[in-house]
């Protein structure tokens, strides 16, 4: 049974030049469902609707914060808010438009498909690679074919509609950066909104519209912040140190006939 090293696995999706037989570049004849722009420099998922909703919701909430809350506290509050917003927006764009680790397809089925599948060493154990009939390649460990994007993706974690892209090998750090920075932003907005309510209660009466806006922001950013704070803690403390991904952590709960990447060879 053939054993495949990590470097060779990188080439399992096919080799070749950046141009195909038709003389067109790879991004011009890309077979997946991803949206590609900037002459192949940016690649993202096929459905931008939730991503756009995410942007509208974020900018609307922050617009209320700057217009009704931050301006009544101190100018430095606005500056810190813009800094946190800029950092989170940067990580969001990088996570959304970075190639997550898509493997090239083979034009023809692999000649050794009918033979014994290749193996690889994962955490000191020999595992047998599974074959993707859509991409005509043997998938490396922790690789999965994303049904949304219709591609095999290296070290696949999950497809996140909020960032409009798969979260995997090449953009995972940007996704974690986005979740961490947006969590800090939610905590910051929630704390400032609570401060406005406290100031109003203790003597400096604020307009009813400002108090209503503060309460809405407290509920929205509080619930969102608690949820988002849990995610980076879980990912950093468990998934990172266990050298695992969300998909592989949940793999034993999924049906054996689908989502089964590899099996151990005893």
Coordinates of C-alpha atoms in Angstrom, one line a residue:
X1 CA 0.0 0.0 0.0
X2 CA 1.4 3.4 -1.1
X3 CA 2.4 5.9 1.6
X4 CA 2.3 9.5 0.8
X5 CA 4.3 12.2 2.5
X6 CA 3.0 15.6 3.5
X7 CA 4.8 17.4 0.6
X8 CA 3.4 15.0 -2.0
X9 CA -0.1 15.5 -0.6
X10 CA 0.1 19.1 -1.5
X11 CA 0.3 18.1 -5.1
X12 CA -2.5 15.5 -5.0
X13 CA -4.9 18.0 -6.5
X14 CA -3.0 18.1 -9.8
X15 CA 0.0 20.1 -11.1
X16 CA 0.7 22.0 -14.2
X17 CA 1.1 25.6 -15.2
X18 CA -1.0 28.5 -14.3
X19 CA -2.6 28.3 -17.8
X20 CA -4.6 25.4 -19.1
X21 CA -4.8 23.8 -22.5
X22 CA -7.2 26.5 -23.7
X23 CA -4.6 29.2 -22.9
X24 CA -6.7 30.6 -20.1
X25 CA -5.5 31.1 -16.6
X26 CA -6.7 28.8 -13.8
X27 CA -9.0 31.5 -12.3
X28 CA -10.7 32.0 -15.6
X29 CA -11.7 28.3 -15.9
X30 CA -12.1 27.6 -12.2
X31 CA -14.6 24.6 -11.9
X32 CA -15.9 25.4 -8.3
X33 CA -18.8 27.7 -7.3
X34 CA -16.6 30.3 -5.7
X35 CA -16.7 34.0 -6.7
X36 CA -13.3 35.1 -8.0
X37 CA -12.4 38.8 -8.5
X38 CA -9.3 41.0 -9.0
X39 CA -7.9 38.6 -11.6
X40 CA -7.8 35.7 -9.3
X41 CA -6.2 37.5 -6.3
X42 CA -9.5 37.4 -4.3
X43 CA -11.6 34.3 -3.9
X44 CA -14.7 33.8 -1.7
X45 CA -17.9 31.8 -1.4
X46 CA -20.8 31.7 -3.8
X47 CA -23.4 33.4 -1.7
X48 CA -22.8 37.0 -0.5
X49 CA -26.2 37.7 1.0
X50 CA -25.4 36.8 4.6
X51 CA -22.1 38.5 4.4
X52 CA -23.8 41.7 3.2
X53 CA -26.3 41.4 6.0
X54 CA -23.4 41.0 8.4
X55 CA -21.9 44.3 7.1
X56 CA -25.2 46.2 7.3
X57 CA -25.9 45.0 10.8
X58 CA -22.4 45.8 12.0
X59 CA -22.3 49.3 10.5
X60 CA -25.9 50.0 11.7
X61 CA -25.1 49.1 15.3
X62 CA -21.8 51.0 15.3
X63 CA -23.6 54.0 13.7
X64 CA -26.0 54.1 16.6
X65 CA -23.1 53.8 19.0
X66 CA -21.1 56.7 17.5
X67 CA -24.1 58.9 17.0
X68 CA -25.8 58.5 20.4
X69 CA -23.4 56.9 22.9
X70 CA -19.7 57.6 22.2
X71 CA -20.3 61.3 21.3
X72 CA -21.7 61.9 24.8
X73 CA -18.8 60.3 26.7
X74 CA -15.4 61.5 25.4
X75 CA -13.6 61.9 22.1
X76 CA -11.2 59.1 23.0
X77 CA -14.2 56.7 23.1
X78 CA -14.8 57.4 19.4
X79 CA -11.1 56.9 18.6
X80 CA -10.9 53.6 20.4
X81 CA -14.1 52.5 18.7
X82 CA -12.8 53.3 15.2
X83 CA -9.6 51.4 16.0
X84 CA -11.4 48.3 17.1
X85 CA -13.8 48.5 14.2
X86 CA -10.9 48.9 11.7
X87 CA -9.1 45.9 13.1
X88 CA -12.2 43.7 13.0
X89 CA -13.0 44.9 9.5
X90 CA -9.5 44.1 8.3
X91 CA -9.7 40.5 9.6
X92 CA -13.2 40.1 8.2
X93 CA -12.0 41.0 4.7
X94 CA -9.0 38.8 4.9
X95 CA -11.0 35.8 6.1
X96 CA -13.7 36.5 3.4
X97 CA -11.4 36.9 0.4
X98 CA -8.4 34.7 1.1
X99 CA -8.1 31.3 -0.6
X100 CA -8.9 29.0 2.3
X101 CA -6.8 26.2 0.9
X102 CA -8.6 24.9 -2.2
X103 CA -6.9 21.9 -3.9
X104 CA -6.8 21.6 -7.6
X105 CA -8.9 19.1 -9.4
X106 CA -7.7 16.5 -11.8
X107 CA -9.1 16.6 -15.2
X108 CA -9.3 12.8 -15.4
X109 CA -9.9 10.3 -12.6
X110 CA -6.8 9.0 -10.9
X111 CA -5.4 5.9 -12.5
X112 CA -4.8 4.3 -9.1
X113 CA -8.4 4.8 -7.9
X114 CA -9.2 1.1 -8.3
X115 CA -6.1 0.0 -6.4
X116 CA -5.2 0.3 -2.8
X117 CA -5.6 3.9 -1.6
X118 CA -2.5 5.8 -0.4
X119 CA -1.8 6.3 3.3
X120 CA -0.3 9.0 5.5
X121 CA 1.0 9.3 9.0
X122 CA -1.2 11.5 11.2
X123 CA -0.2 12.0 14.9
X124 CA 1.9 8.9 14.7
X125 CA -0.9 6.7 13.3
X126 CA -1.3 5.4 9.8
X127 CA -4.5 6.5 8.1
X128 CA -6.0 5.7 4.8
X129 CA -6.9 8.5 2.5
X130 CA -10.4 8.8 1.0
X131 CA -11.1 9.5 -2.7
X132 CA -13.1 12.5 -3.9
X133 CA -15.0 11.6 -7.0
X134 CA -15.9 15.2 -7.8
X135 CA -12.3 16.5 -7.7
X136 CA -10.7 13.1 -8.7
X137 CA -8.1 13.3 -6.0
X138 CA -7.2 11.5 -2.8
X139 CA -8.0 13.9 0.0
X140 CA -5.2 14.7 2.6
X141 CA -6.1 14.2 6.2
X142 CA -8.3 17.0 7.6
X143 CA -9.4 17.8 4.0
X144 CA -13.1 17.9 3.1
X145 CA -15.1 18.6 0.0
X146 CA -17.2 21.7 0.8
X147 CA -20.7 21.2 -0.7
X148 CA -21.3 25.0 -0.7
X149 CA -18.2 25.9 -2.7
X150 CA -17.9 22.5 -4.4
X151 CA -14.1 22.2 -3.7
X152 CA -11.8 20.1 -1.6
X153 CA -10.3 22.3 1.0
X154 CA -7.2 21.6 3.1
X155 CA -7.6 21.5 6.8
X156 CA -11.2 22.3 6.5
X157 CA -12.8 23.7 9.7
X158 CA -16.3 24.8 8.5
X159 CA -18.0 26.9 5.9
X160 CA -19.0 30.2 7.6
X161 CA -21.7 32.1 5.8
X162 CA -21.0 35.2 7.9
X163 CA -17.6 35.6 6.3
X164 CA -18.8 34.1 3.0
X165 CA -16.0 31.6 2.8
X166 CA -14.7 28.3 4.0
X167 CA -12.6 28.6 7.2
X168 CA -9.5 26.4 6.6
X169 CA -5.7 26.2 6.4
X170 CA -4.9 29.6 4.8
X171 CA -7.5 31.9 6.3
X172 CA -8.1 30.3 9.8
X173 CA -5.9 32.8 11.6
X174 CA -7.8 35.7 10.0
X175 CA -11.1 34.1 11.1
X176 CA -9.9 33.8 14.7
X177 CA -8.6 37.3 14.5
X178 CA -12.0 38.5 13.3
X179 CA -13.9 36.7 16.0
X180 CA -11.5 37.9 18.7
X181 CA -11.6 41.6 17.6
X182 CA -15.3 41.7 17.1
X183 CA -15.7 40.2 20.6
X184 CA -13.6 43.0 22.0
X185 CA -15.7 45.5 20.1
X186 CA -18.9 44.1 21.4
X187 CA -17.6 44.2 25.0
X188 CA -16.4 47.8 24.4
X189 CA -19.8 49.0 23.0
X190 CA -21.7 47.2 25.7
X191 CA -19.6 48.7 28.5
X192 CA -20.0 52.2 27.1
X193 CA -23.7 51.8 26.7
X194 CA -24.0 50.6 30.3
X195 CA -22.0 53.7 31.3
X196 CA -24.5 56.0 29.6
X197 CA -27.4 54.3 31.5
X198 CA -25.5 54.6 34.8
X199 CA -24.7 58.3 34.2
X200 CA -28.4 58.9 33.4
X201 CA -29.5 57.1 36.6
X202 CA -27.0 58.8 38.9
X203 CA -27.9 62.4 38.0
X204 CA -26.9 63.5 34.4
X205 CA -30.3 62.8 32.8
X206 CA -30.0 61.7 29.2
X207 CA -32.7 61.9 26.5
X208 CA -35.1 59.0 26.3
X209 CA -33.9 58.2 22.8
X210 CA -30.3 57.8 24.0
X211 CA -31.4 55.5 26.8
X212 CA -33.4 53.4 24.4
X213 CA -30.5 53.2 22.0
X214 CA -28.2 52.2 24.9
X215 CA -30.5 49.4 26.1
X216 CA -30.8 48.0 22.5
X217 CA -27.0 48.0 22.2
X218 CA -26.5 46.4 25.6
X219 CA -28.9 43.6 24.7
X220 CA -27.5 43.1 21.1
X221 CA -23.7 43.4 21.9
X222 CA -24.1 41.6 25.2
X223 CA -25.7 38.5 23.7
X224 CA -23.4 38.6 20.7
X225 CA -20.3 39.2 22.8
X226 CA -21.0 36.3 25.2
X227 CA -21.4 34.0 22.2
X228 CA -18.3 35.2 20.4
X229 CA -16.1 35.2 23.5
X230 CA -16.8 31.5 23.9
X231 CA -15.7 30.7 20.3
X232 CA -12.1 31.9 20.4
X233 CA -11.6 30.4 23.9
X234 CA -12.8 27.0 22.7
X235 CA -10.8 27.2 19.4
X236 CA -7.5 28.4 21.0
X237 CA -7.6 26.3 24.2
X238 CA -8.9 23.0 22.7
X239 CA -8.9 22.8 18.9
X240 CA -5.5 24.4 18.4
X241 CA -3.6 22.4 21.1
X242 CA -5.3 19.2 20.0
X243 CA -4.3 19.8 16.4
X244 CA -7.9 19.4 15.3
X245 CA -10.7 21.2 13.5
X246 CA -14.4 21.7 14.2
X247 CA -15.3 19.3 11.5
X248 CA -13.0 16.5 12.7
X249 CA -14.0 17.1 16.3
X250 CA -17.7 16.4 15.3
X251 CA -16.8 13.7 12.8
X252 CA -17.7 10.8 15.1
X253 CA -21.3 12.2 15.3
X254 CA -21.7 12.2 11.5
X255 CA -23.0 9.3 9.4
X256 CA -20.3 6.8 8.4
X257 CA -21.3 6.9 4.7
X258 CA -20.8 10.7 4.3
X259 CA -18.1 12.9 5.8
X260 CA -15.8 10.0 6.4
X261 CA -12.4 11.2 5.5
X262 CA -10.1 8.4 6.4
X263 CA -10.0 5.3 8.6
X264 CA -7.3 4.1 10.8
X265 CA -5.3 1.0 9.8
X266 CA -4.6 -1.2 12.7

